[in-house]
Coordinates of C-alpha atoms and ligand atoms in Angstrom, one line a residue:
Chain A
M1 CA -4.2 24.5 -44.6
T2 CA -6.1 21.2 -44.9
H3 CA -4.9 19.9 -41.7
T4 CA -5.8 22.7 -39.5
V5 CA -9.2 21.1 -37.9
Q6 CA -7.8 17.6 -37.6
Q7 CA -7.5 16.1 -34.3
T8 CA -3.9 15.4 -32.8
A9 CA -2.9 11.7 -32.0
A10 CA -3.3 12.6 -28.4
E11 CA -6.6 14.0 -28.7
A12 CA -8.1 11.2 -30.6
F13 CA -6.6 8.7 -27.9
R14 CA -8.4 10.7 -25.0
S15 CA -11.6 10.6 -26.7
R16 CA -11.9 6.6 -27.3
P17 CA -15.1 5.1 -26.1
L18 CA -15.3 3.9 -22.5
T19 CA -17.0 0.5 -21.6
P20 CA -19.4 0.7 -18.6
L21 CA -16.8 -1.1 -16.2
Q22 CA -14.4 1.5 -17.1
R23 CA -16.7 4.2 -16.3
V24 CA -17.2 2.7 -12.9
Q25 CA -13.6 2.0 -12.3
R26 CA -13.0 6.0 -13.2
V27 CA -15.9 6.9 -10.9
L28 CA -14.4 5.1 -7.8
H29 CA -11.1 6.5 -8.6
R30 CA -12.3 10.2 -8.1
H31 CA -14.2 9.2 -5.1
P32 CA -12.7 6.4 -3.2
A33 CA -15.2 6.5 -0.4
I34 CA -18.0 5.2 -2.4
S35 CA -17.2 1.7 -2.3
P36 CA -16.6 1.4 1.3
L37 CA -20.2 3.3 1.8
V38 CA -21.7 0.6 -0.5
V39 CA -20.5 -1.9 1.9
L40 CA -21.7 -0.3 5.1
I41 CA -25.0 0.1 3.8
G42 CA -25.4 -3.0 2.8
A43 CA -24.0 -4.6 6.0
V44 CA -26.3 -2.5 7.9
I45 CA -29.5 -3.8 5.9
V46 CA -28.1 -7.3 6.3
F47 CA -27.5 -7.1 10.0
A48 CA -30.9 -5.3 10.5
L49 CA -32.8 -8.2 8.8
I50 CA -30.9 -10.8 10.8
N51 CA -31.8 -9.1 14.0
D52 CA -34.1 -6.5 15.0
R53 CA -32.1 -5.5 18.0
F54 CA -29.3 -4.1 15.5
L55 CA -30.9 -0.9 14.6
Q56 CA -32.2 -0.1 18.0
P57 CA -30.6 3.3 19.4
A58 CA -28.9 1.6 22.2
N59 CA -27.1 -0.8 19.9
L60 CA -26.1 2.0 17.5
S61 CA -24.7 4.1 20.5
L62 CA -22.7 1.2 21.6
I63 CA -21.4 0.6 18.1
L64 CA -19.8 4.1 18.1
Q65 CA -18.5 3.5 21.8
Q66 CA -16.9 0.4 20.7
V67 CA -15.2 1.7 17.6
S68 CA -14.3 4.9 19.1
I69 CA -10.5 4.0 19.9
I70 CA -9.8 2.4 16.6
G71 CA -11.6 5.3 15.1
A72 CA -9.4 7.9 16.7
L73 CA -6.1 6.1 15.8
A74 CA -7.1 5.5 12.4
V75 CA -7.3 9.7 12.1
G76 CA -3.7 9.6 12.6
Q77 CA -3.0 6.5 10.7
T78 CA -5.0 7.8 7.5
L79 CA -2.6 10.9 7.5
I80 CA 0.5 8.6 7.9
V81 CA -0.9 6.2 4.9
L82 CA -1.5 9.1 2.7
T83 CA 2.0 10.1 2.5
A84 CA 2.8 6.4 1.4
G85 CA 3.8 5.5 5.0
I86 CA 2.4 3.1 7.6
D87 CA 2.5 3.1 11.5
L88 CA 2.7 0.0 13.4
S89 CA 3.3 1.6 16.9
V90 CA -0.2 3.4 17.0
G91 CA -1.5 1.6 19.7
A92 CA 2.0 1.0 21.5
I93 CA 2.2 5.1 21.5
M94 CA -1.5 5.2 22.5
I95 CA -1.2 2.8 25.8
F96 CA 2.5 4.4 26.5
V97 CA 0.5 8.0 26.8
A98 CA -2.3 6.6 28.7
M99 CA 0.3 5.2 31.2
V100 CA 2.2 8.4 31.4
M101 CA -1.3 10.3 32.2
G102 CA -2.5 7.7 34.4
T103 CA 0.7 7.3 36.6
L104 CA 1.2 11.2 36.6
A105 CA -2.4 11.7 37.9
G106 CA -2.8 8.2 40.0
E107 CA 0.5 7.8 41.7
A108 CA 2.4 10.9 41.4
G109 CA -0.5 13.1 42.5
V110 CA -0.2 15.5 39.3
P111 CA -3.5 17.4 38.6
G112 CA -5.2 15.6 35.6
V113 CA -4.9 18.4 33.2
L114 CA -1.4 18.8 33.6
A115 CA -0.9 14.9 33.3
F116 CA -3.0 15.1 30.4
L117 CA -0.9 18.1 28.7
V118 CA 2.2 16.0 29.5
G119 CA 0.7 13.0 27.7
M120 CA 0.0 15.2 24.6
V121 CA 3.9 16.4 24.6
V122 CA 4.8 13.0 24.9
G123 CA 2.7 11.8 22.2
A124 CA 4.0 14.6 20.0
L125 CA 7.6 13.6 20.8
A126 CA 7.0 10.2 19.8
G127 CA 5.7 11.0 16.5
L128 CA 8.4 13.3 15.9
L129 CA 10.8 10.2 16.7
N130 CA 9.2 8.2 14.2
G131 CA 8.8 11.5 11.7
V132 CA 12.8 12.1 11.9
L133 CA 13.7 8.4 11.2
V134 CA 11.4 8.4 8.2
S135 CA 11.8 11.6 6.6
V136 CA 15.3 12.7 7.6
W137 CA 17.1 9.4 7.9
K138 CA 14.7 8.2 5.1
L139 CA 14.4 4.8 6.8
P140 CA 11.3 2.7 5.5
P141 CA 8.2 3.7 7.7
F142 CA 7.2 -0.1 8.3
I143 CA 10.8 -1.0 10.1
V144 CA 10.8 2.4 11.9
T145 CA 7.6 1.6 13.4
L146 CA 7.9 -2.0 13.9
G147 CA 11.1 -0.7 16.0
T148 CA 9.1 1.9 18.0
L149 CA 6.2 -0.5 18.7
G150 CA 8.6 -2.6 20.5
I151 CA 10.3 0.4 22.2
F152 CA 6.8 2.0 23.3
T153 CA 5.2 -1.5 24.4
A154 CA 8.1 -1.9 26.5
L155 CA 8.1 1.7 28.1
A156 CA 4.7 1.5 28.9
L157 CA 5.1 -2.1 30.9
L158 CA 8.1 -1.1 32.6
M159 CA 6.3 2.1 33.6
S160 CA 3.0 0.2 34.8
G161 CA 4.9 -2.9 36.4
G162 CA 1.7 -4.8 35.4
R163 CA -0.3 -2.7 37.4
A164 CA -3.6 -0.8 36.4
I165 CA -4.5 2.5 37.6
R166 CA -8.1 2.6 38.1
G167 CA -10.5 5.3 37.0
D168 CA -11.2 6.8 40.5
Q169 CA -7.5 7.3 41.2
L170 CA -7.0 9.3 37.8
G171 CA -9.6 12.1 38.6
G172 CA -12.5 13.9 36.6
F173 CA -10.7 15.3 33.8
L174 CA -8.8 12.2 32.6
T175 CA -11.9 10.2 32.7
W176 CA -14.1 13.0 31.5
T177 CA -14.2 11.0 28.2
S178 CA -16.3 8.3 29.5
T179 CA -19.3 11.0 30.4
T180 CA -22.3 10.0 28.7
F181 CA -25.2 12.3 27.4
A182 CA -28.2 11.9 25.4
V183 CA -28.8 12.8 22.0
G184 CA -32.3 12.2 21.2
P185 CA -32.6 8.3 21.7
F186 CA -28.9 8.0 21.5
Q187 CA -26.5 7.5 24.2
L188 CA -22.8 9.6 23.3
T189 CA -20.1 9.9 25.4
V190 CA -17.6 12.6 25.4
G191 CA -15.2 10.2 24.0
V192 CA -17.1 9.8 20.7
V193 CA -17.7 13.3 20.3
L194 CA -14.2 14.1 20.7
V195 CA -13.6 11.3 17.9
L196 CA -16.4 12.8 15.8
V197 CA -14.7 16.3 16.1
L198 CA -11.2 14.8 15.2
Y199 CA -12.6 13.5 11.9
A200 CA -14.3 16.9 11.2
V201 CA -11.2 18.7 11.9
G202 CA -8.7 16.4 9.9
A203 CA -11.1 16.2 7.0
Y204 CA -11.2 20.0 6.9
A205 CA -7.5 20.3 7.0
L206 CA -6.9 17.9 4.3
S207 CA -9.3 19.1 2.0
Q208 CA -9.5 23.0 2.6
T209 CA -6.1 23.9 3.4
A210 CA -2.8 24.1 1.7
W211 CA -1.0 21.4 4.1
G212 CA -3.6 18.9 3.4
R213 CA -2.9 19.5 -0.6
H214 CA 1.1 18.9 0.2
V215 CA 0.1 15.9 2.3
Y216 CA -1.6 14.3 -1.0
A217 CA 1.3 15.6 -3.1
V218 CA 4.1 14.1 -0.9
G219 CA 2.4 11.0 -0.8
D220 CA 1.8 10.7 -4.2
D221 CA 5.0 11.4 -5.5
P222 CA 7.5 12.8 -3.4
A223 CA 10.3 13.6 -5.9
A224 CA 7.4 15.4 -7.9
A225 CA 6.1 17.3 -4.9
R226 CA 9.8 18.7 -4.2
L227 CA 10.1 19.7 -7.7
A228 CA 7.2 21.5 -7.5
G229 CA 8.4 23.6 -4.5
I230 CA 7.1 21.6 -1.7
R231 CA 9.2 21.3 1.5
T232 CA 8.6 17.4 1.7
T233 CA 10.5 16.4 4.7
R234 CA 9.0 19.3 6.8
V235 CA 5.4 18.0 5.5
L236 CA 6.3 14.4 6.6
L237 CA 7.5 15.5 9.9
S238 CA 4.1 17.6 10.4
V239 CA 2.3 14.4 9.6
Y240 CA 4.2 12.1 12.1
I241 CA 3.9 14.8 14.9
T242 CA 0.2 15.4 14.3
A243 CA -0.3 11.8 14.3
G244 CA 1.4 11.6 17.7
V245 CA -0.8 14.3 19.3
I246 CA -3.8 12.6 17.7
F247 CA -2.5 9.2 19.4
A248 CA -2.2 10.8 22.6
L249 CA -5.7 12.0 22.3
S250 CA -6.8 8.7 21.7
A251 CA -5.3 7.7 25.0
W252 CA -7.4 10.3 26.4
V253 CA -10.5 8.5 24.7
L254 CA -9.0 5.1 25.9
I255 CA -8.8 5.8 29.6
G256 CA -12.4 6.8 29.4
R257 CA -13.5 3.8 27.7
V258 CA -11.8 1.2 29.9
G259 CA -12.3 3.3 33.0
A260 CA -8.7 2.8 33.9
A261 CA -5.1 3.4 32.7
T262 CA -3.7 -0.1 31.8
T263 CA -1.4 -1.7 29.4
N264 CA -4.1 -4.7 29.0
S265 CA -6.4 -3.0 26.6
A266 CA -6.4 -2.2 23.1
V267 CA -3.8 -4.6 22.2
D268 CA -5.2 -5.3 18.7
A269 CA -5.4 -1.6 18.0
N270 CA -2.5 -1.3 15.7
L271 CA -3.6 -3.5 13.0
D272 CA -7.3 -2.7 13.5
S273 CA -6.6 1.2 12.7
I274 CA -4.9 -0.2 9.4
T275 CA -8.0 -2.3 8.9
A276 CA -10.3 1.0 9.2
V277 CA -8.0 2.9 6.9
V278 CA -7.8 0.1 4.1
I279 CA -11.4 -0.9 4.2
G280 CA -12.0 3.0 3.7
G281 CA -10.7 3.0 0.6
T282 CA -7.1 4.9 1.5
S283 CA -4.4 3.4 -0.6
L284 CA -1.5 2.0 0.9
F285 CA 0.7 3.5 -1.8
G286 CA -0.2 6.7 -0.7
G287 CA -1.7 10.1 -2.1
R288 CA -5.5 9.0 -2.4
G289 CA -8.1 8.1 0.0
G290 CA -9.3 10.4 3.0
L291 CA -10.9 10.7 6.4
I292 CA -14.3 10.3 5.2
G293 CA -13.5 7.0 3.8
T294 CA -11.6 5.9 6.9
L295 CA -14.7 6.8 9.3
I296 CA -16.8 4.8 7.3
G297 CA -14.1 1.9 7.2
A298 CA -13.8 2.2 11.3
L299 CA -17.9 2.0 11.2
I300 CA -17.8 -1.0 8.9
V301 CA -15.4 -2.9 11.6
G302 CA -17.4 -2.1 14.2
V303 CA -20.8 -3.0 12.5
F304 CA -19.3 -6.3 11.7
R305 CA -18.2 -7.4 14.6
N306 CA -21.3 -6.1 16.4
G307 CA -23.6 -7.2 13.9
L308 CA -22.1 -10.8 13.8
A309 CA -21.8 -10.8 17.6
L310 CA -25.8 -10.2 17.7
A311 CA -26.1 -12.8 15.5
R312 CA -24.0 -15.0 17.6
V313 CA -21.4 -15.8 15.3
D314 CA -18.2 -17.0 16.8
V315 CA -15.5 -14.3 17.7
L316 CA -13.3 -16.2 15.3
W317 CA -15.6 -16.0 12.4
Q318 CA -15.7 -12.4 13.0
T319 CA -12.1 -12.1 12.8
L320 CA -12.2 -14.2 9.6
A321 CA -14.8 -11.9 8.3
I322 CA -12.9 -8.8 8.9
G323 CA -9.8 -10.6 7.1
V324 CA -11.7 -11.3 3.8
L325 CA -13.1 -7.6 3.9
I326 CA -9.2 -6.4 4.1
I327 CA -8.4 -8.5 1.1
A328 CA -11.3 -7.5 -0.7
A329 CA -10.9 -3.7 -0.4
V330 CA -6.9 -3.8 -1.2
S331 CA -7.9 -5.9 -4.5
L332 CA -10.7 -3.1 -5.3
D333 CA -8.0 -0.5 -4.6
Q334 CA -5.6 -2.2 -7.3
W335 CA -8.5 -2.4 -9.7
I336 CA -9.2 1.3 -9.2
R337 CA -5.7 2.3 -9.9
R338 CA -5.6 0.2 -12.9
A339 CA -7.5 3.2 -14.0
G340 CA -4.8 5.5 -13.6
A341 CA -2.2 3.4 -15.3
Q342 CA -4.6 3.1 -18.3
R343 CA -5.5 6.4 -18.6
Chain B
M1 CA 24.8 45.0 -27.3
R2 CA 25.0 42.2 -24.8
E3 CA 28.3 43.7 -23.5
Q4 CA 26.8 46.0 -21.3
Q5 CA 24.0 44.2 -20.2
R6 CA 24.2 42.1 -17.2
P7 CA 22.9 38.4 -17.4
V8 CA 19.5 37.7 -15.4
L9 CA 21.0 34.1 -14.8
S10 CA 24.8 32.9 -15.1
A11 CA 26.7 29.8 -14.3
R12 CA 30.0 29.7 -14.2
G13 CA 32.1 26.0 -13.9
L14 CA 29.0 24.0 -12.8
V15 CA 30.3 20.1 -12.3
K16 CA 27.7 17.6 -11.3
T17 CA 28.5 13.9 -10.8
Y18 CA 26.5 11.1 -10.2
G19 CA 29.0 8.5 -8.5
A20 CA 31.1 7.7 -11.5
V21 CA 29.0 9.4 -14.1
V22 CA 30.2 13.0 -14.8
A23 CA 26.8 14.4 -16.0
I24 CA 28.1 18.1 -16.6
D25 CA 31.9 18.9 -16.5
G26 CA 32.5 22.8 -15.9
V27 CA 29.7 24.4 -18.0
D28 CA 29.2 27.9 -18.2
L29 CA 25.8 29.4 -19.0
D30 CA 24.4 33.1 -19.4
L31 CA 21.0 33.9 -20.1
Y32 CA 19.7 37.7 -20.6
A33 CA 16.5 39.2 -19.8
G34 CA 14.1 39.1 -22.8
E35 CA 16.0 36.7 -24.8
V36 CA 15.5 32.9 -25.4
L37 CA 18.2 30.8 -25.0
A38 CA 17.9 27.2 -26.5
V39 CA 20.1 24.3 -25.1
I40 CA 20.4 21.4 -27.3
G41 CA 22.5 18.3 -27.4
D42 CA 22.3 14.5 -27.8
N43 CA 20.5 12.1 -25.5
G44 CA 22.7 12.1 -22.1
A45 CA 24.7 15.4 -22.9
G46 CA 23.8 16.7 -19.6
K47 CA 21.0 19.5 -20.5
S48 CA 18.6 18.2 -17.7
T49 CA 21.2 17.9 -15.1
L50 CA 22.6 21.5 -15.9
I51 CA 18.7 23.2 -15.5
K52 CA 18.5 21.1 -12.5
C53 CA 21.4 22.8 -11.0
L54 CA 20.4 26.4 -12.4
T55 CA 16.9 25.9 -10.7
G56 CA 17.6 24.1 -7.4
A57 CA 16.5 20.6 -8.1
E58 CA 20.5 19.5 -7.9
V59 CA 23.0 21.2 -5.7
P60 CA 26.0 21.3 -8.3
D61 CA 29.3 19.9 -7.1
V62 CA 31.3 22.8 -8.2
G63 CA 30.5 26.1 -9.7
T64 CA 28.7 29.4 -9.1
I65 CA 25.1 30.6 -9.9
R66 CA 24.6 34.3 -10.1
V67 CA 20.8 35.9 -10.2
D68 CA 21.3 39.4 -11.6
G69 CA 24.7 39.5 -10.4
N70 CA 24.4 38.2 -7.0
E71 CA 25.8 34.8 -6.3
V72 CA 22.8 32.2 -5.0
R73 CA 23.0 29.0 -3.8
F74 CA 19.8 27.1 -4.5
R75 CA 19.4 24.1 -2.3
R76 CA 15.9 23.3 -3.5
P77 CA 13.6 24.3 -6.0
Q78 CA 11.7 26.5 -3.8
D79 CA 14.5 28.6 -3.5
A80 CA 14.7 29.1 -7.0
Q81 CA 10.9 29.9 -7.3
E82 CA 11.2 32.6 -4.7
V83 CA 13.6 34.6 -6.9
G84 CA 11.1 34.2 -9.7
I85 CA 12.7 31.1 -11.4
E86 CA 10.1 28.7 -12.6
T87 CA 10.8 25.2 -14.4
V88 CA 9.0 22.6 -16.4
Y89 CA 11.2 19.4 -15.8
Q90 CA 11.5 16.9 -18.2
Q91 CA 10.0 14.2 -15.8
L92 CA 7.2 16.8 -15.0
S93 CA 6.6 17.7 -11.3
L94 CA 2.9 16.9 -11.2
A95 CA 0.9 15.4 -8.4
P96 CA -1.0 12.5 -10.4
A97 CA -3.8 12.3 -7.8
L98 CA -4.4 16.1 -7.6
D99 CA -6.7 17.9 -9.8
I100 CA -5.4 20.5 -12.7
A101 CA -6.0 23.5 -10.6
S102 CA -4.6 22.0 -7.5
N103 CA -1.4 21.3 -9.7
V104 CA -1.3 24.8 -10.9
F105 CA -1.3 26.2 -7.7
L106 CA 0.8 23.5 -5.9
G107 CA 3.4 24.8 -3.4
R108 CA 1.7 28.2 -3.6
E109 CA -1.6 27.6 -3.0
R110 CA -4.0 30.7 -2.6
R111 CA -6.1 31.1 0.6
R112 CA -9.4 33.0 1.0
P113 CA -9.5 36.7 1.8
G114 CA -10.7 37.7 5.5
I115 CA -10.8 35.4 8.4
L116 CA -11.6 32.2 6.6
G117 CA -8.2 32.6 5.2
S118 CA -5.8 34.1 7.9
V119 CA -7.5 31.9 11.0
F120 CA -8.9 29.0 9.3
R121 CA -6.4 28.6 6.5
M122 CA -9.2 27.9 4.0
L123 CA -8.2 27.7 0.4
D124 CA -9.5 29.9 -2.2
H125 CA -10.9 26.9 -4.3
A126 CA -12.9 28.7 -6.9
G127 CA -10.5 31.4 -7.6
M128 CA -7.5 29.2 -7.8
R129 CA -9.8 27.0 -10.6
K130 CA -10.7 30.2 -12.6
E131 CA -7.1 31.5 -12.6
A132 CA -6.0 27.9 -13.7
A133 CA -8.4 27.9 -16.0
E134 CA -7.4 30.9 -17.7
K135 CA -3.6 30.0 -17.8
V136 CA -4.4 26.5 -19.1
D137 CA -6.9 27.9 -21.7
S138 CA -4.1 30.4 -23.1
L139 CA -2.2 27.5 -24.4
G140 CA -4.9 26.4 -26.2
I141 CA -5.2 22.9 -25.3
R142 CA -8.7 21.8 -26.9
T143 CA -9.3 18.8 -24.9
L144 CA -8.9 20.1 -21.6
Q145 CA -12.1 21.3 -20.4
D146 CA -12.5 20.5 -17.0
I147 CA -9.9 22.3 -14.9
T148 CA -11.0 19.7 -11.7
Q149 CA -10.1 16.6 -13.8
V150 CA -7.3 14.8 -11.8
V151 CA -3.9 14.8 -13.5
E152 CA -3.9 11.0 -13.7
T153 CA -6.6 10.7 -16.0
L154 CA -4.6 13.2 -18.6
S155 CA -2.7 12.3 -21.7
G156 CA 0.9 12.9 -21.5
G157 CA 0.5 16.1 -23.7
Q158 CA -2.2 17.6 -21.4
R159 CA -0.2 16.9 -18.5
Q160 CA 2.7 18.7 -20.3
A161 CA 0.5 21.7 -20.9
V162 CA -0.4 21.8 -17.5
A163 CA 3.1 21.9 -16.2
V164 CA 3.9 24.6 -18.6
A165 CA 0.9 26.6 -17.4
R166 CA 2.1 26.3 -14.0
A167 CA 5.7 27.7 -15.0
T168 CA 4.6 30.7 -17.2
A169 CA 1.9 31.7 -14.7
F170 CA 4.5 32.1 -12.1
G171 CA 7.8 33.0 -13.7
S172 CA 8.7 36.6 -12.9
R173 CA 12.5 36.6 -14.1
V174 CA 13.3 33.2 -15.8
V175 CA 11.4 30.2 -17.2
V176 CA 13.2 27.0 -18.0
L177 CA 11.4 24.6 -20.3
D178 CA 13.1 20.8 -20.5
E179 CA 11.5 19.5 -23.6
P180 CA 8.1 21.2 -23.0
T181 CA 6.6 20.2 -26.5
A182 CA 8.0 16.5 -26.8
A183 CA 4.5 15.1 -26.2
L184 CA 2.8 18.0 -27.9
G185 CA 0.9 18.1 -31.0
V186 CA 1.6 20.5 -33.7
R187 CA -1.0 23.0 -32.9
E188 CA -0.2 22.6 -29.3
T189 CA 3.7 23.0 -30.1
S190 CA 2.9 26.2 -31.9
Q191 CA 0.8 27.6 -28.8
V192 CA 3.6 27.0 -26.6
L193 CA 6.2 28.6 -28.9
D194 CA 3.7 31.5 -28.9
V195 CA 3.8 31.8 -24.8
I196 CA 7.6 31.5 -25.1
R197 CA 7.7 34.7 -27.5
E198 CA 5.0 36.3 -25.0
L199 CA 7.4 35.6 -21.8
K200 CA 10.3 37.2 -24.1
A201 CA 8.2 40.1 -24.6
R202 CA 7.3 40.5 -20.9
G203 CA 11.3 40.8 -20.4
L204 CA 11.8 37.5 -18.9
G205 CA 14.7 35.2 -19.7
V206 CA 13.6 31.7 -21.4
I207 CA 15.8 28.6 -21.3
L208 CA 14.3 26.1 -23.8
I209 CA 15.7 22.5 -24.1
S210 CA 14.3 20.8 -27.2
H211 CA 15.4 18.1 -29.7
N212 CA 13.3 20.0 -32.4
M213 CA 15.7 21.9 -34.5
P214 CA 12.9 23.7 -36.6
N215 CA 11.2 24.9 -33.2
V216 CA 14.6 25.8 -31.8
F217 CA 15.6 27.9 -34.8
E218 CA 12.3 29.5 -35.0
V219 CA 12.2 30.5 -31.5
A220 CA 15.6 31.2 -30.2
D221 CA 17.8 34.4 -29.9
R222 CA 20.8 32.4 -29.0
I223 CA 21.7 28.4 -28.9
Q224 CA 23.8 26.6 -26.5
I225 CA 25.3 23.4 -27.6
Q226 CA 26.0 20.7 -25.1
R227 CA 28.3 17.7 -25.9
L228 CA 29.4 14.9 -23.5
G229 CA 28.8 17.0 -20.4
R230 CA 30.5 20.4 -21.6
R231 CA 29.5 23.4 -23.7
A232 CA 30.4 22.8 -27.2
G233 CA 29.7 26.4 -28.5
V234 CA 27.0 29.0 -28.4
I235 CA 25.7 29.9 -31.7
T236 CA 22.6 32.0 -33.3
P237 CA 20.2 31.0 -35.8
E238 CA 21.6 33.9 -37.9
S239 CA 25.4 32.5 -37.8
H240 CA 24.6 28.8 -38.3
T241 CA 22.2 26.6 -40.1
P242 CA 20.5 23.7 -38.4
A243 CA 22.6 21.4 -40.0
E244 CA 25.8 22.9 -38.8
A245 CA 24.3 22.7 -35.3
V246 CA 23.8 19.2 -35.3
A247 CA 27.4 18.8 -36.7
I248 CA 28.6 20.6 -33.6
M249 CA 26.5 18.5 -31.5
T250 CA 27.9 15.5 -32.6
G251 CA 31.3 16.6 -32.4
A252 CA 31.8 16.3 -36.5
V253 CA 32.7 20.0 -36.3
T254 CA 34.5 22.2 -33.6
V255 CA 33.8 26.1 -32.9
D256 CA 35.7 28.1 -30.8
D257 CA 33.5 28.8 -27.9
E258 CA 33.5 32.7 -28.5
E259 CA 31.7 33.2 -25.1
E260 CA 34.1 31.3 -23.3
T261 CA 34.5 34.0 -20.7
G262 CA 36.5 34.3 -17.4
D263 CA 34.7 35.0 -14.4
E264 CA 33.2 38.3 -15.0
A265 CA 32.2 39.0 -11.4
Ligands
ATP1 N1 20.2 10.8 -10.8 C1 21.0 10.3 -11.7 N2 22.1 9.4 -11.5 C2 23.0 8.8 -12.0 N3 23.2 9.5 -13.3 C3 22.5 10.6 -13.8 C4 21.6 11.2 -13.2 N4 21.2 12.2 -13.9 C5 21.5 12.1 -14.9 N5 22.6 11.0 -15.1 C6 23.4 10.9 -15.8 O1 24.0 12.4 -16.1 C7 24.3 12.3 -17.6 C8 23.3 13.4 -18.5 O2 21.8 13.0 -18.0 P1 20.9 14.6 -18.3 O3 19.7 14.0 -18.0 O4 21.3 15.5 -18.0 O5 20.9 14.4 -20.1 P2 20.1 14.9 -21.0 O6 21.1 15.5 -21.8 O7 19.0 15.8 -20.5 O8 19.7 14.0 -22.0 P3 18.1 13.7 -22.6 O9 18.1 14.3 -23.9 O10 17.8 12.1 -23.3 O11 17.0 14.3 -21.6 C9 23.7 10.7 -18.2 O12 24.7 10.0 -18.5 C10 22.7 10.2 -17.1 O13 23.0 8.9 -17.3
MG2 MG1 17.1 15.6 -20.2

């Protein structure tokens, strides 16, 4: 009976002292949005000091409009990355859907709302295609979406024949996302608001619904999620279809922002959406991160490009800076993950 | 006594192969309500494979499974859960990045009452945390204080406690535990044994896989011995000593498998 108050070995191990660095690691591990937020605030301060035009409402409004397309795509990309996937076809799906909407409304004379709805269905089907290949056929997401990147890019080009469909041919509904309105000193567009709504709804679904828990669980450890009683294939399919719908909504934002349906815009969107997700602290290994981080990540990309441009830094240096950011973000993620491994 | 009773869970002739490896080779098993059936055997004897087949984690190649006399075909763990069979798998089915409460309720999350739950699908985080805390507390893991702690940050034993809490909280017919105390301290182990006796008292059937002979002989009503993918025999703590059980397990002694039954459909 002398042993009753002794700790077990496991308990002693648990209560070992931590160094300050380990504490930081643990905090970041629990709240992955903190590190990108620090980067964003730091960047805003630096760019505001370099150029006093940076913080003016007109410029901040411009940044929001500039990041709206990548920001929209990054919502769907985040869902997919949370399941330990990756989608290289996001931009291709968006442009393909934009051409479907544009061709129907601008050339076939279909009412804008109907063209929009057809576009949404096409986006969902594109997501379904990726989802079936990944979750049912169990192919690696990287390879699947590399393939569908080619397929949808080609389909969009075949459909457009190289021509752009101008905004005045598209009708009011499809270009409604370009409508601007003032909120205090800021000029917002309907497209920007739509993107913010996407973030709000997505963040709610991820944090407050059972579906959100399941997305994290499947990305974290699919075998464990299955043993816990989660229909993993269904969750994956739902993620890819939802993402497809989001990419179709991104097409609507794109048409408004460009003022036309064209295959020549947003060609870098695939990689930029991944950049926003990664900088935002969502782990490419799945199961960790979220939309708040991605929103911050997209804003970081926008702030860097805009701020460096205002500081008259060459576009190539902007690209280089973003590249450095990506590697820094992934390194940080690895370091934070070690907190999990060391326990 | 048992002859008139119908097993709550029974299996006949289960076979499961992985390519050239025969994991279980025609195994029978009967589990009655209100009893603890221990399954013992050497490493690789097919214990985990057997209970995976019983709980939907694997689909057996051959063989039938009955729940309360009705034949079932589990295709996934969810199917078994739906008829009240809960399992702690050896490799623990926890999501490392989710907190303890989310893990306890993983796959059967509870929604808020009213429109928030029905229309907005909002989870009842507070309610689930409270209930998860009660379930985990009942296992008496002293170092587990914060139910919102991420499972990844728990020690191996604490994780095991979370998995046990989940299975015992939701099992309504059968609870299957595959080495649930392997990483637990002495005190925690005895808590889990208490929980097993409590489940038994509530009339559930419990299958316990363990390498710990004293534990097995302390808590089990019957002991099924697996050897090389087959059932080597079923004994009771009264009829055999631990040393005899080990002898059967290693093949030094053979017993007539008195429970060797035909298909008692
Ligand atoms: N997924 C799998 N793929 C291939 N072989 C497997 C698989 N799972 C189990 N086996 C094989 O089946 C046999 C039985 O394994 P099982 O895990 O059921 O043993 P066990 O009795 O639970 O052992 P332990 O006491 O070590 O947990 C072993 O030979 C193992 O190598
Ligand atoms: Mg095993």
